[in-house]
Short mmCIF file of C-alpha atoms in Angstrom, two decimals:
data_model
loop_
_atom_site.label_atom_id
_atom_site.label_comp_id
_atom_site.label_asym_id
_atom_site.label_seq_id
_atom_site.Cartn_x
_atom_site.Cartn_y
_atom_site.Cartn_z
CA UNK A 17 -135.57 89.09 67.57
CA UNK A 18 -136.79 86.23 69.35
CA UNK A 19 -134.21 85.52 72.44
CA UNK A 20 -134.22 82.11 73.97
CA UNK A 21 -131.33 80.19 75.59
CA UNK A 22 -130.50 76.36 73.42
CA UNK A 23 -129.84 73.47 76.09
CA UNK A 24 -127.19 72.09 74.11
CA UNK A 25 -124.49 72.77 72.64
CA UNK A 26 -123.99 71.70 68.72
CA UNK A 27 -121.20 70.75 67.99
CA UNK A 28 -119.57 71.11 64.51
CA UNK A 29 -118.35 68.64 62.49
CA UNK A 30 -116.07 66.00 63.95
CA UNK A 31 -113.08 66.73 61.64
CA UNK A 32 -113.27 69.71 62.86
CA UNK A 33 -114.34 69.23 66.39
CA UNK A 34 -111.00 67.04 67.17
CA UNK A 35 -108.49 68.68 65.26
CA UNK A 36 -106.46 69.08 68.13
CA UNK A 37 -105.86 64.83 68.71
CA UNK A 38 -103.60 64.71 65.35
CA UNK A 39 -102.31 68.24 65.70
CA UNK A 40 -102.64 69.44 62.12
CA UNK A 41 -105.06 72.66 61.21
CA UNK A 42 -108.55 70.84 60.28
CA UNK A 43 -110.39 74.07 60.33
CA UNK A 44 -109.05 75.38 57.27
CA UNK A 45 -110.83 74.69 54.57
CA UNK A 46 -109.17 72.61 51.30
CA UNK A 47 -109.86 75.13 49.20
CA UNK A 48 -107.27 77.66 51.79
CA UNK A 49 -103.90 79.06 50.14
CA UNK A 50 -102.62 78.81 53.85
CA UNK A 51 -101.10 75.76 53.14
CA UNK A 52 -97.31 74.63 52.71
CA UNK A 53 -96.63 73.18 49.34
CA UNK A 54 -94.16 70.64 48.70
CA UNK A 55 -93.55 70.20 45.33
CA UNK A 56 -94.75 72.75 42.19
CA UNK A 57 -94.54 72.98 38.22
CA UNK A 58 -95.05 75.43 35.48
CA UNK A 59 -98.62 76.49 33.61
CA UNK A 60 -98.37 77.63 30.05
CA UNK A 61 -97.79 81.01 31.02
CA UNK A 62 -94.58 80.23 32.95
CA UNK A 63 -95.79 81.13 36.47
CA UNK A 64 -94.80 78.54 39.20
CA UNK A 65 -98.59 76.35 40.22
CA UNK A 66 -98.38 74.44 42.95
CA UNK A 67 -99.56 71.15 42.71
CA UNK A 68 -102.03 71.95 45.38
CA UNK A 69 -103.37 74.72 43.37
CA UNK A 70 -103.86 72.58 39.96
CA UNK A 71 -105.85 69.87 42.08
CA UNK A 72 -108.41 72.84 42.78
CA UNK A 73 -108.55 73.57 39.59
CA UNK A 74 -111.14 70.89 38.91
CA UNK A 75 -110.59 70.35 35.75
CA UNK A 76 -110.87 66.32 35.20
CA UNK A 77 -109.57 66.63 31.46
CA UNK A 78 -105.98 67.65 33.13
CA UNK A 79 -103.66 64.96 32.52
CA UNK A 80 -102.02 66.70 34.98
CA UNK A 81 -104.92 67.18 37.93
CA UNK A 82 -105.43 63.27 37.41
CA UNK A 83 -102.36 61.97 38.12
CA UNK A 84 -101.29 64.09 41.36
CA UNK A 85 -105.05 63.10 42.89
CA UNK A 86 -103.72 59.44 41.57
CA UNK A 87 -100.61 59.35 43.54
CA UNK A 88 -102.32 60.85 46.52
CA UNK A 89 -104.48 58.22 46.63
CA UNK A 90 -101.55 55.47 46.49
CA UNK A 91 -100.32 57.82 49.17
CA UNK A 92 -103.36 57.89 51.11
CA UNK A 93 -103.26 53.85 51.12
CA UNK A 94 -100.14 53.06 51.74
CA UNK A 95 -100.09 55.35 54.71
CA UNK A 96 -102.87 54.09 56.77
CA UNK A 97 -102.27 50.54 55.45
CA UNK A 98 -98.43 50.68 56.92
CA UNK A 99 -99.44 53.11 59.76
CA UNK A 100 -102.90 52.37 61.19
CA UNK A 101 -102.74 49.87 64.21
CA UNK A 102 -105.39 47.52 62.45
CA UNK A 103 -106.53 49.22 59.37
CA UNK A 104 -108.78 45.84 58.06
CA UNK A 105 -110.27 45.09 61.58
CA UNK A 106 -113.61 46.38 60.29
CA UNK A 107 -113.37 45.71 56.43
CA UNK A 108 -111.30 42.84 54.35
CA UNK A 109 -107.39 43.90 52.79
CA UNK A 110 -109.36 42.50 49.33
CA UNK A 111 -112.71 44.36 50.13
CA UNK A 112 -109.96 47.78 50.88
CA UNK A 113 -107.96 47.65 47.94
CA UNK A 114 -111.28 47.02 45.87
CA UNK A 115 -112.25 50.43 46.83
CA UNK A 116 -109.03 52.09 46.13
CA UNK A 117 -109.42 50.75 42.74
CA UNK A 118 -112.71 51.81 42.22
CA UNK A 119 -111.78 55.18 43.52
CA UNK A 120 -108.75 55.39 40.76
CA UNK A 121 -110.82 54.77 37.90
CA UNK A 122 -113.27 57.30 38.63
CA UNK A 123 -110.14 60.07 38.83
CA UNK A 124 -110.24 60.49 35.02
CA UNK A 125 -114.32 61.19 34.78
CA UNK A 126 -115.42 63.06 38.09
CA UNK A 127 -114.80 66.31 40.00
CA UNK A 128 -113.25 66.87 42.85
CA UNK A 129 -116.29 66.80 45.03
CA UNK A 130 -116.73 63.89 43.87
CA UNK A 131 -113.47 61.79 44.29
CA UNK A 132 -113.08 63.30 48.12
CA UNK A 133 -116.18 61.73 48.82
CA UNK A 134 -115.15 58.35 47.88
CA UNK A 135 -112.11 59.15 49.94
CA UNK A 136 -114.36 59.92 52.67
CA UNK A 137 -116.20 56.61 52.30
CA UNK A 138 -112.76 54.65 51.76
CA UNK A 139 -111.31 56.13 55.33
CA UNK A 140 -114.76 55.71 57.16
CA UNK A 141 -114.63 52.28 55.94
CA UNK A 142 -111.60 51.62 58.54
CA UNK A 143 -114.76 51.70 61.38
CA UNK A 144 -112.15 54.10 63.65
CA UNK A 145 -113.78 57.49 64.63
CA UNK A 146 -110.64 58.87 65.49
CA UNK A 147 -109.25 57.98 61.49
CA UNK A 148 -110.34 60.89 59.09
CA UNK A 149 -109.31 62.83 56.18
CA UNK A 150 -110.72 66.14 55.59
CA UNK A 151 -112.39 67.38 52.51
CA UNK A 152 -114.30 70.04 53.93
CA UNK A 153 -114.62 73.17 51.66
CA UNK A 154 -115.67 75.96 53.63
CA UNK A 155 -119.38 76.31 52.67
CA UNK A 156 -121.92 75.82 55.05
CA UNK A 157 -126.13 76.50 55.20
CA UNK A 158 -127.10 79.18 58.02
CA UNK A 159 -128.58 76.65 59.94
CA UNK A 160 -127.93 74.23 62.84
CA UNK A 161 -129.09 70.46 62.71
CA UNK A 162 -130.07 68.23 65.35
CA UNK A 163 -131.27 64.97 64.87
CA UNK A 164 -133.97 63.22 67.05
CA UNK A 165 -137.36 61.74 67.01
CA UNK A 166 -135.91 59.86 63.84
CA UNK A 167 -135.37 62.80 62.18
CA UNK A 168 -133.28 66.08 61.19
CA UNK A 169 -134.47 69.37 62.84
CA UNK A 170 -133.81 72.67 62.42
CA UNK A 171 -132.44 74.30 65.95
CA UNK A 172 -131.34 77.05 64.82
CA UNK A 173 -130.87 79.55 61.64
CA UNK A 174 -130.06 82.77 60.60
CA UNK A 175 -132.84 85.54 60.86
CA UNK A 176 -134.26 85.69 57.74
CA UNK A 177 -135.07 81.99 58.02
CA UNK A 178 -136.87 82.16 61.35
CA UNK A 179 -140.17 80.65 60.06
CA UNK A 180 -138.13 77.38 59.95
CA UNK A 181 -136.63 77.22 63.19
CA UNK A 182 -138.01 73.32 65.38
CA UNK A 183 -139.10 72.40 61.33
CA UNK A 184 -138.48 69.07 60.38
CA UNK A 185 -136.46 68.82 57.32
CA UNK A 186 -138.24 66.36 54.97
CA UNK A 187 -136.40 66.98 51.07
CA UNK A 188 -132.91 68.30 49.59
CA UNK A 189 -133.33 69.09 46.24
CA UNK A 190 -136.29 66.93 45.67
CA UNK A 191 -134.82 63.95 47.94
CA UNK A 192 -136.69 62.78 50.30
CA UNK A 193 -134.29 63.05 53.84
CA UNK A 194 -134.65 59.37 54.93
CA UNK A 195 -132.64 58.44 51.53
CA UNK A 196 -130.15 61.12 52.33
CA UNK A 197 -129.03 60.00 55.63
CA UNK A 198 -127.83 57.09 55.33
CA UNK A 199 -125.76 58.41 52.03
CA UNK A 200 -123.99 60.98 54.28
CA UNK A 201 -123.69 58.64 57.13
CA UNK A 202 -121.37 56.28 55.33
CA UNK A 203 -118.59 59.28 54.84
CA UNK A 204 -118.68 59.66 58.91
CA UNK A 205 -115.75 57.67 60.72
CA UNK A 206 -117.41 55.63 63.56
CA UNK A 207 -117.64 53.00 66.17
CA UNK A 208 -120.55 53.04 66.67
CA UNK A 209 -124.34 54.91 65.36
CA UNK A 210 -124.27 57.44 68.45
CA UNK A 211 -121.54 59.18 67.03
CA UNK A 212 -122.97 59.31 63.24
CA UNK A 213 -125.91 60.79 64.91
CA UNK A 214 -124.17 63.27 66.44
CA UNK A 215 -122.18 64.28 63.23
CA UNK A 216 -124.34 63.59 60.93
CA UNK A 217 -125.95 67.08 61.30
CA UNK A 218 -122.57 69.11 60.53
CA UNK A 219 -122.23 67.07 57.49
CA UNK A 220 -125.42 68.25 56.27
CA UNK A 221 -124.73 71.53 57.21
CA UNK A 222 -121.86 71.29 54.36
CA UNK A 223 -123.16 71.27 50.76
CA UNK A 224 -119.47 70.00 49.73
CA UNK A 225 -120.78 66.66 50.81
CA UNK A 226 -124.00 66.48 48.97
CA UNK A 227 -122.33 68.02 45.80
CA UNK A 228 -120.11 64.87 45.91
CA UNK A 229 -122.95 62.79 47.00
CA UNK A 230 -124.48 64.10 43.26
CA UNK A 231 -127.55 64.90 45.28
CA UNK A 232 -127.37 68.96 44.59
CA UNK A 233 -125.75 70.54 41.67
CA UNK A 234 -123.97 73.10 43.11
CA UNK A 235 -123.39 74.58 46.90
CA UNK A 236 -123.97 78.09 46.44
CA UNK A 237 -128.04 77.09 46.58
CA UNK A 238 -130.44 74.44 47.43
CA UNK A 239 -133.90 74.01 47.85
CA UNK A 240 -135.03 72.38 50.95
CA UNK A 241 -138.55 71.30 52.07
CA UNK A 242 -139.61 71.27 55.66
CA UNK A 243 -142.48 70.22 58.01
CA UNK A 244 -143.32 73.05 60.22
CA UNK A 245 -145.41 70.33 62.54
CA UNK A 246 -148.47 72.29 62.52
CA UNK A 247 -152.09 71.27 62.84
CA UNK A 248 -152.23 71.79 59.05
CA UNK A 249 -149.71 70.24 57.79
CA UNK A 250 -147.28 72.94 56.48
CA UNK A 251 -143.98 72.30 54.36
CA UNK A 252 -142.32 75.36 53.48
CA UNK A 253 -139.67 75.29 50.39
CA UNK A 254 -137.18 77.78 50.41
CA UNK A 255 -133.86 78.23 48.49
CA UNK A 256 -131.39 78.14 51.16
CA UNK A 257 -127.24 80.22 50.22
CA UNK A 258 -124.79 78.97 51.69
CA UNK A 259 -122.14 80.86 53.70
CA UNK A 260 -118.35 81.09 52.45
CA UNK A 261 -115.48 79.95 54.87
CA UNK A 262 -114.93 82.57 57.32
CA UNK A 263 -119.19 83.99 57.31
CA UNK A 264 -121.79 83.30 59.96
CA UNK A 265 -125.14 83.44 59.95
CA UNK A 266 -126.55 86.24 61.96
CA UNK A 267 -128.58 83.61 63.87
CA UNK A 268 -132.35 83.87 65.16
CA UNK A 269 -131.91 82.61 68.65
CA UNK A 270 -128.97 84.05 70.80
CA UNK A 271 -128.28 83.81 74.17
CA UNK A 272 -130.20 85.08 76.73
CA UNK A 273 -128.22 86.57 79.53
CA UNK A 274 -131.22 87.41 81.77
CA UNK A 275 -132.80 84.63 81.89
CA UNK A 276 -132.27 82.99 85.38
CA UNK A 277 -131.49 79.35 84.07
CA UNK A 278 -129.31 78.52 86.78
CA UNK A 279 -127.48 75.48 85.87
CA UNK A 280 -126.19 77.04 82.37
CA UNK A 281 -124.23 79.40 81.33
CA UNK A 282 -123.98 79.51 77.71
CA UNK A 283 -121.92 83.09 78.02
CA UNK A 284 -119.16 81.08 79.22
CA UNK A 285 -117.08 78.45 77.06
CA UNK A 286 -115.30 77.16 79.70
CA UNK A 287 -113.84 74.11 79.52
CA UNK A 288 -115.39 73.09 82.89
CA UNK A 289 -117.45 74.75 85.60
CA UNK A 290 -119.71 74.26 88.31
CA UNK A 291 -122.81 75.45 90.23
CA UNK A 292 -123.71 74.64 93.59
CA UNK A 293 -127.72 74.86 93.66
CA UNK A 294 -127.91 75.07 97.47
CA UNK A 295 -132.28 74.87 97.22
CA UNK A 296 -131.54 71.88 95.85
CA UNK A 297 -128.72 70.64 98.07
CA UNK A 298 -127.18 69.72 94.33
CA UNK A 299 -123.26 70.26 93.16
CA UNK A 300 -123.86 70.36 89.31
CA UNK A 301 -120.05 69.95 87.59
CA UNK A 302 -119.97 70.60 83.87
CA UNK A 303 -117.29 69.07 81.62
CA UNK A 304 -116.91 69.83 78.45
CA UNK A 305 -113.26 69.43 77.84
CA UNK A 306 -110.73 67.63 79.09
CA UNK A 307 -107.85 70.14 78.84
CA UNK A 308 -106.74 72.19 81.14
CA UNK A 309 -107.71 76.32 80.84
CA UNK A 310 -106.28 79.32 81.57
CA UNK A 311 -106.10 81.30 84.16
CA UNK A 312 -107.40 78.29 86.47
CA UNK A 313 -106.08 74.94 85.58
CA UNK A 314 -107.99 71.89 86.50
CA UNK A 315 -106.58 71.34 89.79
CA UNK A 316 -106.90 74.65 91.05
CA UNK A 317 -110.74 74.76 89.81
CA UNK A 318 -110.95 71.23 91.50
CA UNK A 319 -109.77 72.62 94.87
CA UNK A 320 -112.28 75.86 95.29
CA UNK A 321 -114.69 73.76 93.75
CA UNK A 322 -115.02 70.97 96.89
CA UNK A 323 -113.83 73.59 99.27
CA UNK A 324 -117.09 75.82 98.09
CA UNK A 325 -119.39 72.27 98.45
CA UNK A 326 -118.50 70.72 101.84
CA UNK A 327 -119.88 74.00 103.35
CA UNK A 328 -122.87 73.19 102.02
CA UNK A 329 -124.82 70.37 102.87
CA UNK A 330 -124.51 68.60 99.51
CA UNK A 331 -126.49 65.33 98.89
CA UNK A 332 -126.41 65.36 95.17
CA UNK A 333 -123.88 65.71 92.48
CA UNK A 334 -124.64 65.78 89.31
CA UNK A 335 -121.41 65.63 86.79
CA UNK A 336 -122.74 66.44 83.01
CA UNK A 337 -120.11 64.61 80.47
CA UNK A 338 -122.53 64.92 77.62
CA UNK A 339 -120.72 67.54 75.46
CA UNK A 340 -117.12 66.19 76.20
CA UNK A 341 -115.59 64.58 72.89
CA UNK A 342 -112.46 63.97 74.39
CA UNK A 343 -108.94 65.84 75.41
CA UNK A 344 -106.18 64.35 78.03
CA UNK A 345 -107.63 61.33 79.74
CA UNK A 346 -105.53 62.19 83.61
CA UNK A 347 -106.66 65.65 83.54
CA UNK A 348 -109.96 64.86 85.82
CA UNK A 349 -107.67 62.46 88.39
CA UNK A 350 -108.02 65.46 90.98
CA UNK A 351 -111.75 65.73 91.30
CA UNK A 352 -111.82 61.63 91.25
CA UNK A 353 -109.66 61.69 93.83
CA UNK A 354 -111.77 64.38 95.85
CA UNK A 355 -114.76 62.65 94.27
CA UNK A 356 -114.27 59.30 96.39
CA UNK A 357 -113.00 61.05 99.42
CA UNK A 358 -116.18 63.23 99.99
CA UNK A 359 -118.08 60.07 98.88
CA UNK A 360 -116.19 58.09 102.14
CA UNK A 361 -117.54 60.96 104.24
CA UNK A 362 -121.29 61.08 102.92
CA UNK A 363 -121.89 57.78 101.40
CA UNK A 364 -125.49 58.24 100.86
CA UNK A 365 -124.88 61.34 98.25
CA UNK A 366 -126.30 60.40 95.24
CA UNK A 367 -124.22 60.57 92.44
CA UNK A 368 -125.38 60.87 88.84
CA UNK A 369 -123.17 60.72 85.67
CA UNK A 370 -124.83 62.59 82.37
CA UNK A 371 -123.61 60.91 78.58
CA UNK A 372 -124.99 61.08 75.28
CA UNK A 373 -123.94 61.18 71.73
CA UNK A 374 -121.53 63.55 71.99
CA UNK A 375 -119.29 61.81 75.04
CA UNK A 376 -115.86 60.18 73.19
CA UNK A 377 -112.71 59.06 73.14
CA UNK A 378 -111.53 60.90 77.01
CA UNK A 379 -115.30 61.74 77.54
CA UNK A 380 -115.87 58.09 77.55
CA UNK A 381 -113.00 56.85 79.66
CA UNK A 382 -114.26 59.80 82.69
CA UNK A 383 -117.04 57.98 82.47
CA UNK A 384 -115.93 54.82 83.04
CA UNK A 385 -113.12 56.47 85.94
CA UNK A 386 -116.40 58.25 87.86
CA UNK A 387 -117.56 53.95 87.87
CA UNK A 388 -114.68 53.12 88.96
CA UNK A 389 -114.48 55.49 92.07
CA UNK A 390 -118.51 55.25 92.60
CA UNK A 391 -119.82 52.14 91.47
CA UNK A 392 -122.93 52.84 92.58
CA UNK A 393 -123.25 56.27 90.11
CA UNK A 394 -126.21 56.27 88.15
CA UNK A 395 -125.56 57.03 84.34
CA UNK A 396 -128.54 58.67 82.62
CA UNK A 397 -129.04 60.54 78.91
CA UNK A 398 -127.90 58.99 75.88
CA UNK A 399 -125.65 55.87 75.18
CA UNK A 400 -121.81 57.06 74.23
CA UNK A 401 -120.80 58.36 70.85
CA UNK A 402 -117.21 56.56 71.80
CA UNK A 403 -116.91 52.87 72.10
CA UNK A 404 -115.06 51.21 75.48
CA UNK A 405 -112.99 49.17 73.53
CA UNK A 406 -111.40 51.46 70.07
CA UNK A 407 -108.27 52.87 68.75
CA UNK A 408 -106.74 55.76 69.41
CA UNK A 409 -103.29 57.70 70.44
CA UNK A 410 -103.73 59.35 67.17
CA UNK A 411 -101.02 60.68 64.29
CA UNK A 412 -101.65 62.79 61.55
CA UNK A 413 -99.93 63.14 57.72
CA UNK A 414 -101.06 65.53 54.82
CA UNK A 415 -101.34 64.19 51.45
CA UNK A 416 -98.15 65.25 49.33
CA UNK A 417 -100.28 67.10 46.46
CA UNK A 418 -103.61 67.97 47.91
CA UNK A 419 -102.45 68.98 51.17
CA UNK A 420 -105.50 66.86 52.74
CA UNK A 421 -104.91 66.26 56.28
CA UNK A 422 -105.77 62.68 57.39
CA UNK A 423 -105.54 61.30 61.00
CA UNK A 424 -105.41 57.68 61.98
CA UNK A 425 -104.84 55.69 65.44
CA UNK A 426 -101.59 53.87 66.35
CA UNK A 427 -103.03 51.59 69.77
CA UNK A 428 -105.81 49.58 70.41
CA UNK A 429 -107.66 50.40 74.06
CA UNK A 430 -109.34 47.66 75.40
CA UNK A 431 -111.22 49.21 78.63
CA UNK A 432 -114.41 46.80 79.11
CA UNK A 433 -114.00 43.05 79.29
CA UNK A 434 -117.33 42.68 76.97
CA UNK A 435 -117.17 43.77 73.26
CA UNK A 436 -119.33 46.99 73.59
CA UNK A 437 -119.44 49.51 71.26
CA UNK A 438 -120.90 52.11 73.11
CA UNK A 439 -121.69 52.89 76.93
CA UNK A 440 -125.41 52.45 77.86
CA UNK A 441 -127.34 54.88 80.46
CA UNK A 442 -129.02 53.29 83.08
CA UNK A 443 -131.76 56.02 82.71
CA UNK A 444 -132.45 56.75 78.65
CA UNK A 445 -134.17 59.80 78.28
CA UNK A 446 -134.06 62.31 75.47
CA UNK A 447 -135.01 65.67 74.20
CA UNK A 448 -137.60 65.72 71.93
CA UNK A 449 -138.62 68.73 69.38
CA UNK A 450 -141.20 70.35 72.04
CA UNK A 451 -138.13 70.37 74.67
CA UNK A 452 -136.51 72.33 72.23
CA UNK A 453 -138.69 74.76 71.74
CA UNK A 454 -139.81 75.24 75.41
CA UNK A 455 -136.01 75.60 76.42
CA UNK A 456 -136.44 72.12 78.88
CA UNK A 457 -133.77 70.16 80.02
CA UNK A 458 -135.65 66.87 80.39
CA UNK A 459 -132.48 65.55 82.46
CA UNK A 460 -132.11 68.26 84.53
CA UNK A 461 -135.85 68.27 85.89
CA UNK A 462 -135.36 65.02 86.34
CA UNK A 463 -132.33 64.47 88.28
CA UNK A 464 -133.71 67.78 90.64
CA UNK A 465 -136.92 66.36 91.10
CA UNK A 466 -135.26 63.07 92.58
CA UNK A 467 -135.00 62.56 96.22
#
């Protein structure tokens, strides 16, 4: 088995990744029995169905089926009409209920698959990433996506599919990629195209989305093509089965615990953490969350942190926000506050701020805090998956037949004067497929090779 340490982190699939802002279970899948019914009625046999359960029946000749996906649809609507803070800021009340119609007549003549798709499409519509009803089924390819150099890679797969690990996927089922992409991009809610980008992989990694798309006809196996790069020209087709809820894929590339990459460590899942690289006269502060853990809340870790770096001659700090979609906004006020009083003391330490795709919602607004309290901090990567100025403070329902969890935003935040939709780097630079495969962190090298 080939061993090699990944230099980022995928994440999975946003209605997934930020369950936790409306509280309700978005990793189980909406094909789960773990789910509280509210209402039921009787099949022909006598036994007590929930309404829940006839919905996953999938049978679009039920009278029955029809009508409870009907009313959860008028549900759906009325709910994020009434409750959203500005549910037609991004698409016309006449352009809305259009869609809904649409959606209704379709009930009668399409599958499931099909109809939560369109439900997809009708939520993302709202243009609030933190809005979202999940359809997600449980299935999922043994592979990780990443998308970059205008195009979907392969990062990572199970074993028996090491030949296309760095591939570029090219075809699903005969479609070419580039007509894919955009299909699967309009069921993502988003501010802005940073944050498709950086979802758009875990949707592909779920057939549930293509079945509904009507781009595979079924997602227990699909053929994909992909461009291994080489000097010949390669594609490799393979039939790729998908993984129930609940299975992994015994991946290819693991992590490498001997390896001396010093400012990683991918054994640890840490909400936050540091490194002081004391060759390099470098703090490096990694934060991925912004919750507190257990034992060592925030605070505490803030403390031994800057009592570990004044000892040490720091002239660098490097704070990596690039995989932090978001948690409690005050939970980094300690280290800002420690931030600008070391800062007072050394004022020529340079200070550099990592983004990218993946920084949102409170990812974004430590970013704009670490301006605040060092104006002069240099921001480098990727621009923002989260916009400056969005909704948010987010509440959840669950549709009263399917059980379908939605989310949607109650406040506006306003937190630039301009109308950005994203936060832009000072410094762009990105990985690229070779950086991949040599295990390079092109903004790492680059912020230790500067003075």
């Amino acid at each position: 088995m080939k061993v090699i340490k990944p230099f980022i982190v995928i994440g999975t699939l946003f209605i997934l990744s930020t369950a936790v802002l409306g509280g309700c279970k978005l990793f189980t899948p909406v094909t789960s029995q773990n789910t509280t019914i509210e209402s039921n009625s009787k099949n022909s046999t006598g036994i007590s169905q929930s309404n829940r359960d006839i919905i996953l029946q999938n049978d679009y000749t039920s009278d029955k089926r029809n009508l409870l996906l009907k009313e959860d649809i008028v549900f759906l609507t009325e709910q994020l009409t009434k409750k959203h803070k500005n549910p037609y800021h991004n698409i016309t009340k006449k352009e809305f209920e259009s869609n809904v119609h649409s959606i209704m007549n379709q009930v009668d003549t399409k599958d499931n698959s099909a109809i939560f798709v369109e439900l997809q499409k009708l939520v993302a519509s709202i243009g609030d990433a933190h809005t979202t009803i999940n359809t997600w089924d449980g299935y999922t390819y043994p592979m990780d996506f990443y998308y970059l150099d205008g195009g979907i890679y392969v990062i990572n797969a199970d074993t028996n599919l090491a030949d296309i690990i760095f591939s570029k996927v090219s075809r699903i089922n005969g479609t070419d990629i580039n007509e894919i992409i955009p299909k699967l991009s309009a069921l993502i809610p988003s501010e802005n195209e940073q944050w498709k980008l950086y979802n758009l992989p875990g949707y592909l990694k779920s057939p549930g989305y293509l079945l509904g798309l009507g781009l595979i006809p079924d997602e227990h196996s699909t053929v994909f093509d992909f461009e291994t790069g080489d000097d010949h020209g390669t594609i490799i087709t393979a039939r790729i089965n998908t993984l129930s809820y609940g299975e992994s894929p015994n991946y290819y590339l693991t992590y490498d615990t001997d390896r001396n990459v010093y400012f990683y460590d991918y054994s640890n899942e840490d909400y936050y953490w540091y490194n002081l690289l004391e060759e390099d006269k470098t703090l490096y502060f990694k934060y991925n969350v912004c919750t507190n853990m257990e034992p060592m809340n925030f605070q505490e870790f803030n403390k031994k942190m800057w009592q570990s770096t004044v000892s040490k001659k720091v002239s660098k700090i490097i704070i990596d926000l690039r995989n932090n979609t978001g948690g409690n906004s005050t939970v980094i006020n300690p280290f800002l506050k420690s931030l600008n009083n070391f800062i007072k003391e050394y004022p020529d330490t340079s200070v550099y701020v990592i983004i990218g795709r993946e920084t949102f919602s409170s990812g974004l607004m430590a970013v704009l805090d670490l301006k605040k309290t060092v104006p002069g901090a240099v921001l480098i990567g990727e621009s923002t998956g989260g916009s400056p100025n969005s909704y948010g403070e987010v509440k959840h329902f669950n549709l009263p037949n399917s059980q379908l969890p939605v989310t949607y935003s109650v406040k506006y935040f306003k937190l630039t004067e301009d109308d950005a939709k994203t936060i832009q780097p000072d410094i762009v630079l990105k990985p690229d497929i070779q950086d991949f495969k040599l295990n390079k962190d092109v903004i790492i090298d680059y912020l230790l090779n500067q003075n």
